[in-house]
């Protein structure tokens, strides 16, 4: 059984670094990301990637967001640890970058809000004493972008979200799991997508 | 730990033709498990101990891979010839030929005389797959059991004809049809002197593929739609290429297959394939990889070199080049996009000379990489090129690259309608 964790990938691409495949960056709106609280893991191995399952049923190991940086703060005590608030049409993401993300931390340090910013990072969750789950993004890289890139992201994210909502009707395992856990209200998210797109028309 | 033994014992017994009594198997199994042997391994070793054979896993010929062992295939023998080969100074007679099922045709070698004839439908268990001239070949060895089936597999003519998108590396006996889009003749040198061959690009409705013909078939002419039988596939730089030789049959068709340029493909779809020829993708640049910007190459072999020392040619007068290696991701998949100096200039707006100046002013080679990051990170780009898989992961070497046109407004409207707003109900 050992050495057979992912037989499909390793046998198909024997040359590609033991079957390593880069995790896809998913596009998720802030409102949906904020409501996500289900951590999942693919295998039982300590090296298997962990995911955050969102209400529309996508397993996120990497996330791509373009929004407006509205606030930033260095909350580190000894080393720098930057936290930023990035706003999209539906809400806000919290983004963090510490000493292990030096490039991203530098970008946060030198950027003056407000500014359009692209974030590529990993989702992380924190459970409060009251049992609420707070989500944030640990930034891998941050980059200042223009308004057109931000608008394009909103459209792209809307498209992906719509596709996921349509997939929720089917029996895709992630979709089924999401419906079980969140009892996803499709109308609610459909309205969220519509609101996001309508905000572009102004 | 409670384990239900009965089903496992059943499974072992099945592999052993039920000759051994339950209690013995049970005692052995429990013992192995006590010694922390994993269950699957324990079952395997017990089957071996009692002289049984593990059940072969059933495979279609399209799905076989080099290194597969103990597989079961069923197919029709299309061709077989007797060959004498020398193994370790001993002469040995083997039989090699072609076997086909409804998914594909593959070459095979039988290391024993199984009494096979052309036209036999056979089921072979305990077969294995080896690499023969860079393609997977089915082997029937001493442990293989070959059973002739009374019923013939009938493979319909239409089922045999393949779309270009279905072709896989190593397939033989291919029947397909395509239109010749590009053609050129090339002179190559073989061991029998120079030889003229044809290379080109063919396409059916949805897929383009490069081809090589070792014979100057007159039917191969730009614009002709060709039906080809008995062709084979070899991968060249990760892209499947259709080959035709003296055994291939080429016929001009009266109908014309029209190639429709696909607008773009999802990255998630093409990364599932072995390679893709001339595809268009669109996605966001999520990372600029190390090795982007200004690089030095060996003037003789074009390898990227460090500190003017080539690992083959030693100290060289380096040649400066520029390129970008970036991760492009469209939310369905991710791959490495490679842009050469020309495309880098087109998309970033600086030439190699400009870049050299940037590096010199900043007194750092990394400055160019920074500049590229500023320009591209997060942006949505379209790109066209060939995708291949190799030791460096999945790569698309671009022949064209562009910034995605701004169609935010149009797309927004479409999406609103899809979401059931804007008055339209779905």
Coordinates of C-alpha atoms in Angstrom, one line a residue:
Chain A
X1 CA 0.0 0.0 0.0
X2 CA 2.8 2.3 0.7
X3 CA 4.2 4.2 -2.3
X4 CA 0.8 3.9 -3.8
X5 CA -0.7 7.2 -2.5
X6 CA -1.5 8.6 -5.9
X7 CA -1.1 5.8 -8.4
X8 CA -2.7 7.6 -11.3
X9 CA -0.4 10.6 -11.3
X10 CA 2.9 8.8 -10.6
X11 CA 2.4 6.2 -13.3
X12 CA 1.1 8.6 -15.9
X13 CA 3.9 11.1 -15.6
X14 CA 6.9 9.2 -14.3
X15 CA 9.2 12.0 -15.2
X16 CA 7.5 14.9 -13.5
X17 CA 9.1 15.0 -10.0
X18 CA 7.3 12.1 -8.5
X19 CA 4.0 13.2 -9.8
X20 CA 4.1 16.8 -8.5
X21 CA 1.4 18.9 -9.9
X22 CA 1.1 22.6 -9.0
X23 CA -2.1 23.3 -7.1
X24 CA -4.5 25.4 -9.0
X25 CA -5.3 28.9 -7.7
X26 CA -9.0 29.2 -7.2
X27 CA -11.0 32.4 -7.6
X28 CA -13.4 33.0 -4.7
X29 CA -15.3 36.1 -3.6
X30 CA -14.7 37.5 -0.1
X31 CA -18.3 36.8 1.0
X32 CA -17.9 33.1 0.1
X33 CA -14.4 32.9 1.5
X34 CA -15.5 34.4 4.8
X35 CA -18.2 31.8 5.2
X36 CA -15.8 28.9 4.6
X37 CA -14.9 26.8 7.6
X38 CA -14.4 23.2 6.5
X39 CA -10.8 22.0 6.4
X40 CA -10.2 18.9 4.4
X41 CA -7.2 16.7 3.5
X42 CA -6.9 14.5 0.5
X43 CA -4.8 11.7 1.9
X44 CA -3.8 10.6 5.3
X45 CA -0.2 11.3 4.8
X46 CA 1.5 14.2 6.6
X47 CA 2.5 15.6 3.2
X48 CA -0.9 15.4 1.5
X49 CA -2.2 18.9 0.8
X50 CA -4.9 20.4 3.0
X51 CA -7.8 22.3 1.6
X52 CA -10.5 24.7 2.6
X53 CA -13.8 23.6 1.2
X54 CA -16.0 26.6 0.4
X55 CA -19.8 26.7 0.4
X56 CA -19.9 26.4 -3.4
X57 CA -17.9 23.2 -3.2
X58 CA -14.4 24.0 -4.3
X59 CA -11.4 22.7 -2.5
X60 CA -9.0 25.6 -2.1
X61 CA -5.3 25.0 -1.5
X62 CA -4.3 28.1 -3.3
X63 CA -6.3 31.3 -3.9
X64 CA -6.0 34.2 -6.3
X65 CA -7.7 37.5 -5.5
X66 CA -7.5 41.0 -7.0
X67 CA -9.0 43.7 -4.8
X68 CA -8.3 47.0 -3.2
X69 CA -5.9 47.2 -0.3
X70 CA -7.7 49.5 2.2
X71 CA -5.9 49.0 5.5
X72 CA -2.5 47.6 6.5
X73 CA -0.9 47.2 9.9
X74 CA 2.4 45.7 11.2
X75 CA 1.2 43.5 14.1
X76 CA 4.6 41.8 14.5
X77 CA 6.3 42.1 17.9
X78 CA 9.9 41.3 17.0
X79 CA 10.0 40.6 13.3
X80 CA 7.7 42.3 10.9
X81 CA 4.3 40.7 10.4
X82 CA 2.0 42.6 8.1
X83 CA -1.7 42.2 7.9
X84 CA -3.8 43.8 5.2
X85 CA -7.5 44.2 4.4
X86 CA -8.3 43.6 0.7
X87 CA -11.8 44.5 -0.5
X88 CA -13.7 43.1 -3.4
X89 CA -17.3 43.9 -4.4
X90 CA -18.7 41.4 -1.9
X91 CA -16.6 42.0 1.3
X92 CA -13.1 41.9 2.6
X93 CA -10.2 39.4 2.8
X94 CA -7.6 39.4 5.5
X95 CA -4.1 38.9 4.1
X96 CA -1.0 38.2 6.1
X97 CA 2.7 38.2 5.3
X98 CA 5.4 37.5 7.8
X99 CA 9.1 36.7 7.9
X100 CA 8.6 33.6 5.8
X101 CA 6.9 35.6 3.0
X102 CA 9.6 38.3 2.8
X103 CA 8.7 39.5 -0.7
X104 CA 5.0 39.8 0.0
X105 CA 5.7 41.4 3.4
X106 CA 7.8 44.0 1.6
X107 CA 5.1 44.8 -0.8
X108 CA 2.6 45.4 2.0
X109 CA 5.2 47.5 3.9
X110 CA 5.8 49.9 1.1
X111 CA 2.3 50.2 -0.4
X112 CA 0.1 53.0 0.7
X113 CA -3.6 52.2 0.7
X114 CA -5.8 52.5 -1.2
X115 CA -4.3 50.5 -4.0
X116 CA -5.4 47.7 -6.4
X117 CA -3.5 44.6 -5.4
X118 CA -3.2 41.0 -6.7
X119 CA -2.8 38.3 -4.0
X120 CA -1.7 34.8 -4.6
X121 CA -1.7 32.8 -1.4
X122 CA -2.8 29.9 0.8
X123 CA -6.0 29.9 2.8
X124 CA -5.6 29.6 6.5
X125 CA -8.2 29.4 9.3
X126 CA -8.2 30.4 12.9
X127 CA -10.8 29.2 15.4
X128 CA -11.7 31.7 18.1
X129 CA -12.5 30.8 21.8
X130 CA -16.1 31.2 20.9
X131 CA -15.7 28.6 18.2
X132 CA -16.0 30.9 15.2
X133 CA -13.7 30.2 12.3
X134 CA -11.9 33.1 10.8
X135 CA -10.4 32.8 7.4
X136 CA -7.4 34.7 6.0
X137 CA -4.9 34.4 3.2
X138 CA -1.2 33.8 3.9
X139 CA 0.3 35.6 0.9
X140 CA 2.8 33.9 -1.3
X141 CA 3.1 36.9 -3.5
X142 CA 1.5 40.3 -3.8
X143 CA 1.6 42.8 -6.7
X144 CA 0.2 46.2 -7.3
X145 CA -2.0 46.0 -10.5
X146 CA -4.2 48.4 -12.5
X147 CA -8.0 48.8 -12.3
X148 CA -8.6 46.8 -15.5
X149 CA -6.9 43.8 -14.0
X150 CA -9.1 44.1 -10.9
X151 CA -12.3 44.3 -13.0
X152 CA -11.2 41.4 -15.1
X153 CA -10.7 39.4 -11.9
X154 CA -14.3 40.2 -10.7
X155 CA -15.7 38.9 -14.0
X156 CA -13.4 35.8 -14.0
X157 CA -14.3 35.0 -10.4
X158 CA -18.0 35.5 -11.1
X159 CA -17.7 33.0 -14.0
X160 CA -16.0 30.4 -11.8
X161 CA -18.5 30.9 -9.0
X162 CA -21.4 30.5 -11.4
X163 CA -19.9 27.3 -12.8
X164 CA -19.5 26.0 -9.2
X165 CA -23.1 26.9 -8.4
X166 CA -24.2 24.9 -11.5
X167 CA -22.1 22.0 -10.4
X168 CA -23.7 22.0 -7.0
X169 CA -26.8 20.5 -8.6
X170 CA -24.8 17.4 -9.6
X171 CA -23.2 14.6 -7.7
X172 CA -19.6 15.8 -7.8
X173 CA -18.1 14.6 -4.4
X174 CA -16.9 18.1 -3.4
X175 CA -20.3 19.6 -4.3
X176 CA -22.1 16.9 -2.2
X177 CA -19.8 17.5 0.7
X178 CA -20.3 21.3 0.6
X179 CA -24.1 20.9 0.5
X180 CA -24.0 18.6 3.4
X181 CA -21.8 20.8 5.5
X182 CA -23.1 24.3 4.6
X183 CA -26.6 23.6 3.3
X184 CA -25.6 26.0 0.6
X185 CA -28.3 28.5 -0.3
X186 CA -27.7 28.8 -4.1
X187 CA -29.9 31.9 -4.4
X188 CA -27.8 33.7 -1.8
X189 CA -24.6 33.1 -3.8
X190 CA -26.3 33.8 -7.1
X191 CA -27.3 37.2 -5.7
X192 CA -23.7 37.7 -4.5
X193 CA -22.4 37.1 -8.0
X194 CA -24.9 39.4 -9.6
X195 CA -24.1 42.1 -7.1
X196 CA -20.4 41.8 -7.9
X197 CA -21.0 42.1 -11.6
X198 CA -23.4 44.9 -11.3
X199 CA -20.9 46.9 -9.3
X200 CA -18.7 47.0 -12.4
X201 CA -21.4 48.7 -14.5
X202 CA -21.0 52.0 -12.6
Chain B
X1 CA -8.0 -4.1 16.1
X2 CA -10.9 -6.1 14.8
X3 CA -10.6 -7.3 11.3
X4 CA -13.3 -9.2 9.4
X5 CA -11.2 -12.1 8.0
X6 CA -13.8 -13.9 6.0
X7 CA -13.8 -11.7 2.8
X8 CA -10.1 -11.7 2.6
X9 CA -9.9 -15.5 3.1
X10 CA -12.5 -15.8 0.3
X11 CA -10.4 -13.6 -1.9
X12 CA -7.3 -15.7 -1.3
X13 CA -9.2 -18.9 -1.9
X14 CA -10.5 -17.6 -5.2
X15 CA -6.9 -17.1 -6.4
X16 CA -6.0 -20.6 -5.3
X17 CA -8.9 -22.5 -6.9
X18 CA -10.2 -23.4 -3.4
X19 CA -7.7 -26.1 -2.6
X20 CA -6.6 -25.0 0.8
X21 CA -8.9 -25.1 3.9
X22 CA -10.0 -21.9 5.6
X23 CA -8.4 -22.5 8.9
X24 CA -4.8 -22.8 7.5
X25 CA -5.2 -19.6 5.6
X26 CA -6.7 -17.9 8.6
X27 CA -3.9 -18.9 10.9
X28 CA -1.3 -17.7 8.4
X29 CA -3.0 -14.5 7.7
X30 CA -3.4 -13.7 11.4
X31 CA 0.2 -14.5 12.0
X32 CA 1.4 -12.2 9.2
X33 CA -0.8 -9.4 10.5
X34 CA 0.6 -9.9 14.0
X35 CA 4.0 -9.3 12.5
X36 CA 2.6 -6.0 11.2
X37 CA 2.5 -7.0 7.6
X38 CA 0.1 -4.8 5.8
X39 CA -3.1 -6.6 4.8
X40 CA -2.6 -6.3 1.0
X41 CA 1.0 -7.5 1.2
X42 CA -0.1 -10.4 3.5
X43 CA -2.7 -11.6 1.0
X44 CA -0.2 -11.4 -1.8
X45 CA 2.4 -13.4 0.0
X46 CA -0.1 -16.1 1.0
X47 CA -1.3 -16.5 -2.5
X48 CA 2.3 -16.9 -3.6
X49 CA 3.0 -19.3 -0.8
X50 CA 0.2 -21.6 -1.9
X51 CA 1.3 -21.4 -5.5
X52 CA -1.5 -19.4 -6.7
X53 CA -1.3 -16.4 -9.0
X54 CA -2.5 -13.0 -8.4
X55 CA -5.4 -12.0 -10.6
X56 CA -4.3 -10.0 -13.6
X57 CA -5.7 -6.6 -13.9
X58 CA -7.7 -6.1 -17.0
X59 CA -6.5 -3.3 -19.3
X60 CA -7.5 -1.9 -22.6
X61 CA -4.7 -1.6 -25.1
X62 CA -5.0 2.2 -25.1
X63 CA -4.3 2.4 -21.4
X64 CA -1.2 0.2 -21.2
X65 CA 1.9 1.8 -19.9
X66 CA 5.6 0.9 -19.8
X67 CA 6.2 -1.0 -16.6
X68 CA 2.8 -2.6 -16.3
X69 CA 2.9 -6.1 -15.1
X70 CA 0.4 -8.9 -14.6
X71 CA -2.2 -7.5 -16.9
X72 CA -5.0 -9.1 -18.8
X73 CA -5.6 -8.0 -22.4
X74 CA -8.1 -9.3 -25.0
X75 CA -7.6 -8.6 -28.6
X76 CA -7.4 -9.6 -32.2
X77 CA -4.1 -10.7 -33.7
X78 CA -3.6 -8.6 -36.8
X79 CA -0.2 -9.6 -37.7
X80 CA 2.4 -12.1 -36.5
X81 CA 5.9 -13.1 -37.7
X82 CA 8.4 -15.5 -36.4
X83 CA 11.8 -14.0 -35.5
X84 CA 15.0 -15.5 -34.3
X85 CA 17.0 -13.4 -31.9
X86 CA 20.1 -13.9 -29.9
X87 CA 19.8 -13.6 -26.2
X88 CA 23.1 -14.1 -24.3
X89 CA 24.6 -16.1 -27.1
X90 CA 21.6 -18.4 -27.3
X91 CA 19.3 -18.4 -30.3
X92 CA 15.7 -18.0 -29.4
X93 CA 12.6 -18.0 -31.5
X94 CA 10.0 -15.3 -30.6
X95 CA 6.9 -14.2 -32.3
X96 CA 6.1 -10.6 -32.8
X97 CA 3.1 -8.9 -34.2
X98 CA 0.2 -6.6 -33.7
X99 CA -2.7 -7.0 -31.4
X100 CA -5.8 -4.7 -31.5
X101 CA -8.8 -4.2 -29.3
X102 CA -11.6 -1.7 -29.7
X103 CA -9.4 1.1 -28.2
X104 CA -6.1 0.7 -29.9
X105 CA -3.5 -1.4 -31.6
X106 CA -0.1 -2.2 -30.1
X107 CA 2.9 -4.3 -31.0
X108 CA 3.5 -7.4 -29.0
X109 CA 6.2 -10.0 -28.5
X110 CA 5.5 -13.6 -27.5
X111 CA 8.5 -15.2 -26.0
X112 CA 7.0 -18.7 -26.3
X113 CA 5.2 -20.4 -29.1
X114 CA 1.6 -20.0 -28.2
X115 CA 0.5 -21.2 -31.6
X116 CA -1.0 -17.9 -32.6
X117 CA -2.3 -17.1 -36.1
X118 CA -3.5 -14.0 -37.8
X119 CA -7.2 -13.5 -37.1
X120 CA -7.1 -15.3 -33.7
X121 CA -9.0 -13.5 -30.9
X122 CA -7.0 -14.1 -27.7
X123 CA -7.2 -13.4 -24.0
X124 CA -3.8 -13.2 -22.4
X125 CA -3.3 -13.1 -18.6
X126 CA -0.1 -12.4 -16.8
X127 CA 1.2 -10.3 -19.7
X128 CA 3.5 -7.4 -19.1
X129 CA 4.5 -4.2 -20.9
X130 CA 8.0 -3.2 -21.8
X131 CA 9.6 -0.3 -23.5
X132 CA 10.5 -1.3 -27.1
X133 CA 12.0 1.5 -29.2
X134 CA 10.5 4.1 -27.0
X135 CA 7.0 2.8 -27.1
X136 CA 5.0 0.4 -24.9
X137 CA 4.9 -3.1 -26.2
X138 CA 2.8 -6.0 -24.7
X139 CA 4.9 -9.1 -23.9
X140 CA 3.7 -12.6 -23.4
X141 CA 6.3 -14.6 -21.4
X142 CA 6.6 -18.0 -19.9
X143 CA 4.1 -17.3 -17.1
X144 CA 1.5 -15.8 -19.4
X145 CA -1.6 -17.8 -20.2
X146 CA -3.0 -17.4 -23.7
X147 CA -6.5 -18.5 -24.4
X148 CA -8.0 -18.5 -27.8
X149 CA -11.6 -17.3 -27.7
X150 CA -14.2 -18.9 -29.9
X151 CA -15.9 -15.6 -30.6
X152 CA -14.2 -13.1 -32.9
X153 CA -14.0 -9.6 -31.7
X154 CA -15.6 -7.6 -34.4
X155 CA -14.2 -4.1 -34.5
X156 CA -16.3 -1.8 -36.6
X157 CA -14.6 0.2 -39.3
X158 CA -15.9 3.5 -37.8
X159 CA -14.7 2.5 -34.3
X160 CA -11.2 2.0 -35.7
X161 CA -11.0 5.4 -37.2
X162 CA -9.6 7.8 -34.7
X163 CA -9.9 11.5 -34.2
X164 CA -6.5 13.2 -34.1
X165 CA -7.2 14.3 -30.5
X166 CA -7.4 10.6 -29.5
X167 CA -3.9 9.6 -30.7
X168 CA -1.4 8.6 -28.0
X169 CA 2.3 8.1 -28.1
X170 CA 3.3 4.6 -29.2
X171 CA 0.1 3.6 -30.9
X172 CA 0.4 1.7 -34.2
X173 CA -1.9 0.6 -36.9
X174 CA -3.7 3.9 -36.8
X175 CA -6.6 4.7 -39.1
X176 CA -7.5 8.4 -39.3
X177 CA -8.4 11.2 -41.6
X178 CA -7.2 14.8 -41.8
X179 CA -6.6 17.8 -44.0
X180 CA -3.1 18.8 -44.9
X181 CA -2.5 22.4 -43.7
X182 CA 1.2 22.7 -44.1
X183 CA 3.7 20.7 -46.0
X184 CA 7.4 20.8 -46.7
X185 CA 9.9 18.3 -47.9
X186 CA 13.1 17.7 -46.0
X187 CA 16.4 16.1 -46.8
X188 CA 17.6 13.9 -44.0
X189 CA 20.7 11.7 -43.9
X190 CA 20.1 8.0 -43.0
X191 CA 22.6 5.2 -43.0
X192 CA 21.7 4.5 -46.6
X193 CA 22.5 8.0 -47.7
X194 CA 20.3 11.0 -48.0
X195 CA 16.5 10.6 -48.2
X196 CA 13.7 13.0 -48.9
X197 CA 10.8 13.0 -46.4
X198 CA 7.7 15.1 -45.9
X199 CA 6.8 16.9 -42.8
X200 CA 3.8 19.0 -42.2
X201 CA 0.7 19.8 -40.1
X202 CA -2.6 18.1 -40.5
X203 CA -5.9 18.8 -38.8
X204 CA -9.3 17.3 -38.4
X205 CA -12.4 19.2 -37.2
X206 CA -10.9 20.1 -33.8
X207 CA -7.2 19.2 -33.5
X208 CA -4.0 20.0 -35.3
X209 CA -1.1 17.5 -35.2
X210 CA 2.3 17.5 -36.8
X211 CA 3.0 14.6 -39.2
X212 CA 6.0 13.0 -40.9
X213 CA 5.8 10.8 -44.0
X214 CA 8.8 8.7 -44.9
X215 CA 7.3 8.1 -48.3
X216 CA 6.6 10.9 -50.8
X217 CA 2.9 10.0 -51.2
X218 CA 1.5 12.2 -54.0
X219 CA -1.8 12.5 -52.1
X220 CA -0.1 14.6 -49.5
X221 CA -0.6 18.1 -50.8
X222 CA -1.7 21.2 -49.1
X223 CA -5.5 21.4 -48.9
X224 CA -6.1 17.7 -49.6
X225 CA -8.1 15.7 -47.1
X226 CA -6.5 12.4 -46.6
X227 CA -7.5 9.1 -45.1
X228 CA -4.6 7.1 -43.8
X229 CA -4.4 3.5 -42.6
X230 CA -1.6 1.8 -40.8
X231 CA 0.1 4.9 -39.6
X232 CA 1.8 5.2 -36.1
X233 CA 2.4 7.8 -33.4
X234 CA 5.7 8.9 -32.0
X235 CA 6.1 11.8 -29.6
X236 CA 8.5 14.5 -30.5
X237 CA 9.3 16.9 -27.6
X238 CA 6.2 15.7 -25.8
X239 CA 3.9 16.4 -28.8
X240 CA 2.3 13.3 -30.5
X241 CA 3.3 13.2 -34.1
X242 CA 1.7 11.0 -36.8
X243 CA 4.1 9.0 -38.9
X244 CA 3.5 7.3 -42.2
X245 CA 5.9 4.8 -43.8
X246 CA 5.9 2.3 -46.7
X247 CA 3.3 0.1 -44.9
X248 CA 0.8 3.0 -44.6
X249 CA -2.1 3.4 -47.0
X250 CA -2.9 6.9 -48.0
X251 CA -6.0 7.9 -49.9
X252 CA -7.4 11.2 -50.9
X253 CA -11.0 11.8 -49.8
X254 CA -13.6 13.6 -51.9
X255 CA -15.0 15.3 -48.8
X256 CA -13.1 18.1 -47.1
X257 CA -12.6 18.1 -43.3
X258 CA -12.7 21.7 -42.2
X259 CA -10.5 22.6 -39.3
X260 CA -12.2 25.0 -36.9
X261 CA -9.9 27.0 -34.7
X262 CA -10.8 26.4 -31.1
X263 CA -11.1 29.8 -29.4
X264 CA -9.3 28.7 -26.3
X265 CA -8.9 25.6 -24.2
X266 CA -9.1 25.3 -20.4
X267 CA -5.7 24.6 -18.8
X268 CA -7.3 22.0 -16.6
X269 CA -8.2 20.0 -19.7
X270 CA -4.9 20.1 -21.5
X271 CA -2.7 19.3 -18.5
X272 CA -4.5 15.9 -18.5
X273 CA -3.1 15.1 -21.9
X274 CA 0.5 14.1 -22.8
X275 CA 1.0 17.1 -24.9
X276 CA -0.9 19.6 -27.0
X277 CA 0.0 21.1 -30.3
X278 CA -0.8 24.7 -31.2
X279 CA -3.3 25.5 -28.5
X280 CA -4.6 28.8 -27.1
X281 CA -4.9 29.4 -23.4
X282 CA -5.9 32.4 -21.2
X283 CA -5.1 32.9 -17.6
X284 CA -3.5 35.0 -14.9
X285 CA 0.2 35.2 -14.3
X286 CA 0.6 34.1 -10.7
X287 CA 4.3 33.7 -10.4
X288 CA 7.5 34.7 -12.2
X289 CA 10.0 31.8 -11.8
X290 CA 13.7 32.1 -11.1
X291 CA 15.6 32.1 -14.3
X292 CA 13.5 34.8 -15.9
X293 CA 15.0 38.0 -17.2
X294 CA 18.5 38.1 -18.6
X295 CA 20.3 34.8 -18.9
X296 CA 23.5 33.7 -20.4
X297 CA 23.7 30.9 -23.0
X298 CA 26.6 28.8 -24.4
X299 CA 27.1 30.0 -28.0
X300 CA 27.6 26.4 -29.1
X301 CA 24.8 24.4 -27.5
X302 CA 22.4 27.1 -26.4
X303 CA 22.4 25.7 -22.8
X304 CA 21.8 28.3 -20.1
X305 CA 25.1 28.8 -18.3
X306 CA 26.4 30.4 -15.1
X307 CA 29.6 32.4 -14.8
X308 CA 30.5 31.8 -18.5
X309 CA 31.1 28.1 -17.9
X310 CA 29.2 25.6 -20.0
X311 CA 28.9 22.1 -18.4
X312 CA 29.7 20.6 -21.8
X313 CA 32.0 23.1 -23.5
X314 CA 33.8 24.6 -20.5
X315 CA 34.8 28.3 -20.5
X316 CA 32.9 30.1 -23.3
X317 CA 32.2 33.6 -24.5
X318 CA 28.6 33.7 -23.3
X319 CA 25.7 34.9 -25.3
X320 CA 23.1 37.1 -23.6
X321 CA 19.5 36.2 -24.0
X322 CA 16.2 37.1 -22.3
X323 CA 13.2 35.0 -21.4
X324 CA 10.3 34.7 -19.0
X325 CA 9.2 31.6 -17.2
X326 CA 5.9 32.2 -15.5
X327 CA 3.1 30.3 -13.9
X328 CA -0.1 30.9 -15.8
X329 CA -3.3 29.7 -14.1
X330 CA -7.0 30.0 -15.2
X331 CA -8.6 28.6 -12.2
X332 CA -8.9 25.1 -13.7
X333 CA -5.2 24.3 -14.0
X334 CA -1.7 25.8 -13.9
X335 CA 1.4 25.4 -16.1
X336 CA 4.7 27.1 -16.8
X337 CA 4.5 29.5 -19.7
X338 CA 7.8 30.2 -21.5
X339 CA 8.4 33.4 -23.5
X340 CA 11.5 33.9 -25.6
X341 CA 13.3 37.3 -26.0
X342 CA 11.1 38.5 -28.8
X343 CA 7.8 37.8 -26.9
X344 CA 9.3 39.2 -23.7
X345 CA 10.0 42.4 -25.5
X346 CA 6.5 42.4 -27.0
X347 CA 4.7 42.0 -23.7
X348 CA 7.1 43.9 -21.4
X349 CA 8.2 46.6 -23.8
X350 CA 12.0 46.3 -23.4
X351 CA 14.7 44.9 -25.6
X352 CA 17.7 42.8 -24.5
X353 CA 19.7 46.1 -24.7
X354 CA 17.2 47.9 -22.5
X355 CA 17.2 45.0 -20.0
X356 CA 21.0 45.1 -19.9
X357 CA 20.9 48.7 -19.1
X358 CA 18.3 48.1 -16.3
X359 CA 20.5 45.5 -14.8
X360 CA 23.6 47.6 -15.1
X361 CA 21.9 50.7 -13.6
X362 CA 20.6 48.6 -10.6
X363 CA 23.9 46.7 -10.5
X364 CA 21.9 43.5 -10.3
X365 CA 20.7 40.9 -12.7
X366 CA 17.6 40.5 -10.5
X367 CA 16.4 43.9 -11.4
X368 CA 15.1 42.7 -14.8
X369 CA 13.1 39.9 -13.0
X370 CA 11.7 42.6 -10.7
X371 CA 10.7 44.7 -13.7
X372 CA 8.9 41.7 -15.3
X373 CA 7.1 41.0 -12.0
X374 CA 5.9 44.6 -11.9
X375 CA 4.6 44.3 -15.5
X376 CA 3.0 40.9 -15.5
X377 CA 2.2 39.5 -12.0
X378 CA -1.6 39.2 -11.6
X379 CA -2.3 40.2 -15.3
X380 CA -4.5 38.2 -17.5
X381 CA -2.7 37.0 -20.6
X382 CA -3.5 34.9 -23.6
X383 CA -0.9 32.7 -25.2
X384 CA -0.6 30.2 -28.0
X385 CA 1.9 27.4 -28.4
X386 CA 2.8 23.8 -27.8
X387 CA 2.3 22.1 -24.4
X388 CA 4.5 19.3 -23.3
X389 CA 5.3 17.4 -20.1
X390 CA 8.8 16.8 -19.0
X391 CA 11.1 16.7 -16.0
X392 CA 10.5 20.4 -15.6
X393 CA 6.8 19.9 -15.2
X394 CA 4.1 21.0 -17.6
X395 CA 5.3 23.7 -20.0
X396 CA 3.8 25.7 -22.8
X397 CA 6.4 27.3 -25.1
X398 CA 4.6 30.3 -26.5
X399 CA 4.6 31.2 -30.2
X400 CA 2.4 34.2 -29.5
X401 CA 1.4 36.1 -26.4
X402 CA -1.0 39.0 -25.8
X403 CA -2.7 40.9 -23.1
X404 CA -6.4 39.7 -22.9
X405 CA -8.7 42.2 -24.5
X406 CA -10.9 44.1 -22.1
X407 CA -14.3 42.6 -22.6
X408 CA -15.4 43.1 -19.0
X409 CA -18.7 44.7 -20.0
X410 CA -19.7 42.0 -22.5
X411 CA -18.8 39.2 -20.1
X412 CA -20.7 40.9 -17.2
X413 CA -23.9 41.0 -19.2
X414 CA -23.6 37.3 -20.2
X415 CA -22.9 36.3 -16.6
X416 CA -25.9 38.3 -15.3
X417 CA -28.1 36.5 -17.7
X418 CA -26.7 33.2 -16.7
X419 CA -27.3 34.1 -13.1
X420 CA -30.9 34.7 -14.0
X421 CA -30.9 38.4 -13.6
X422 CA -31.5 41.2 -16.1
X423 CA -35.1 40.1 -16.6
X424 CA -34.2 36.8 -18.2
X425 CA -35.2 33.7 -16.4
X426 CA -33.5 30.4 -16.7

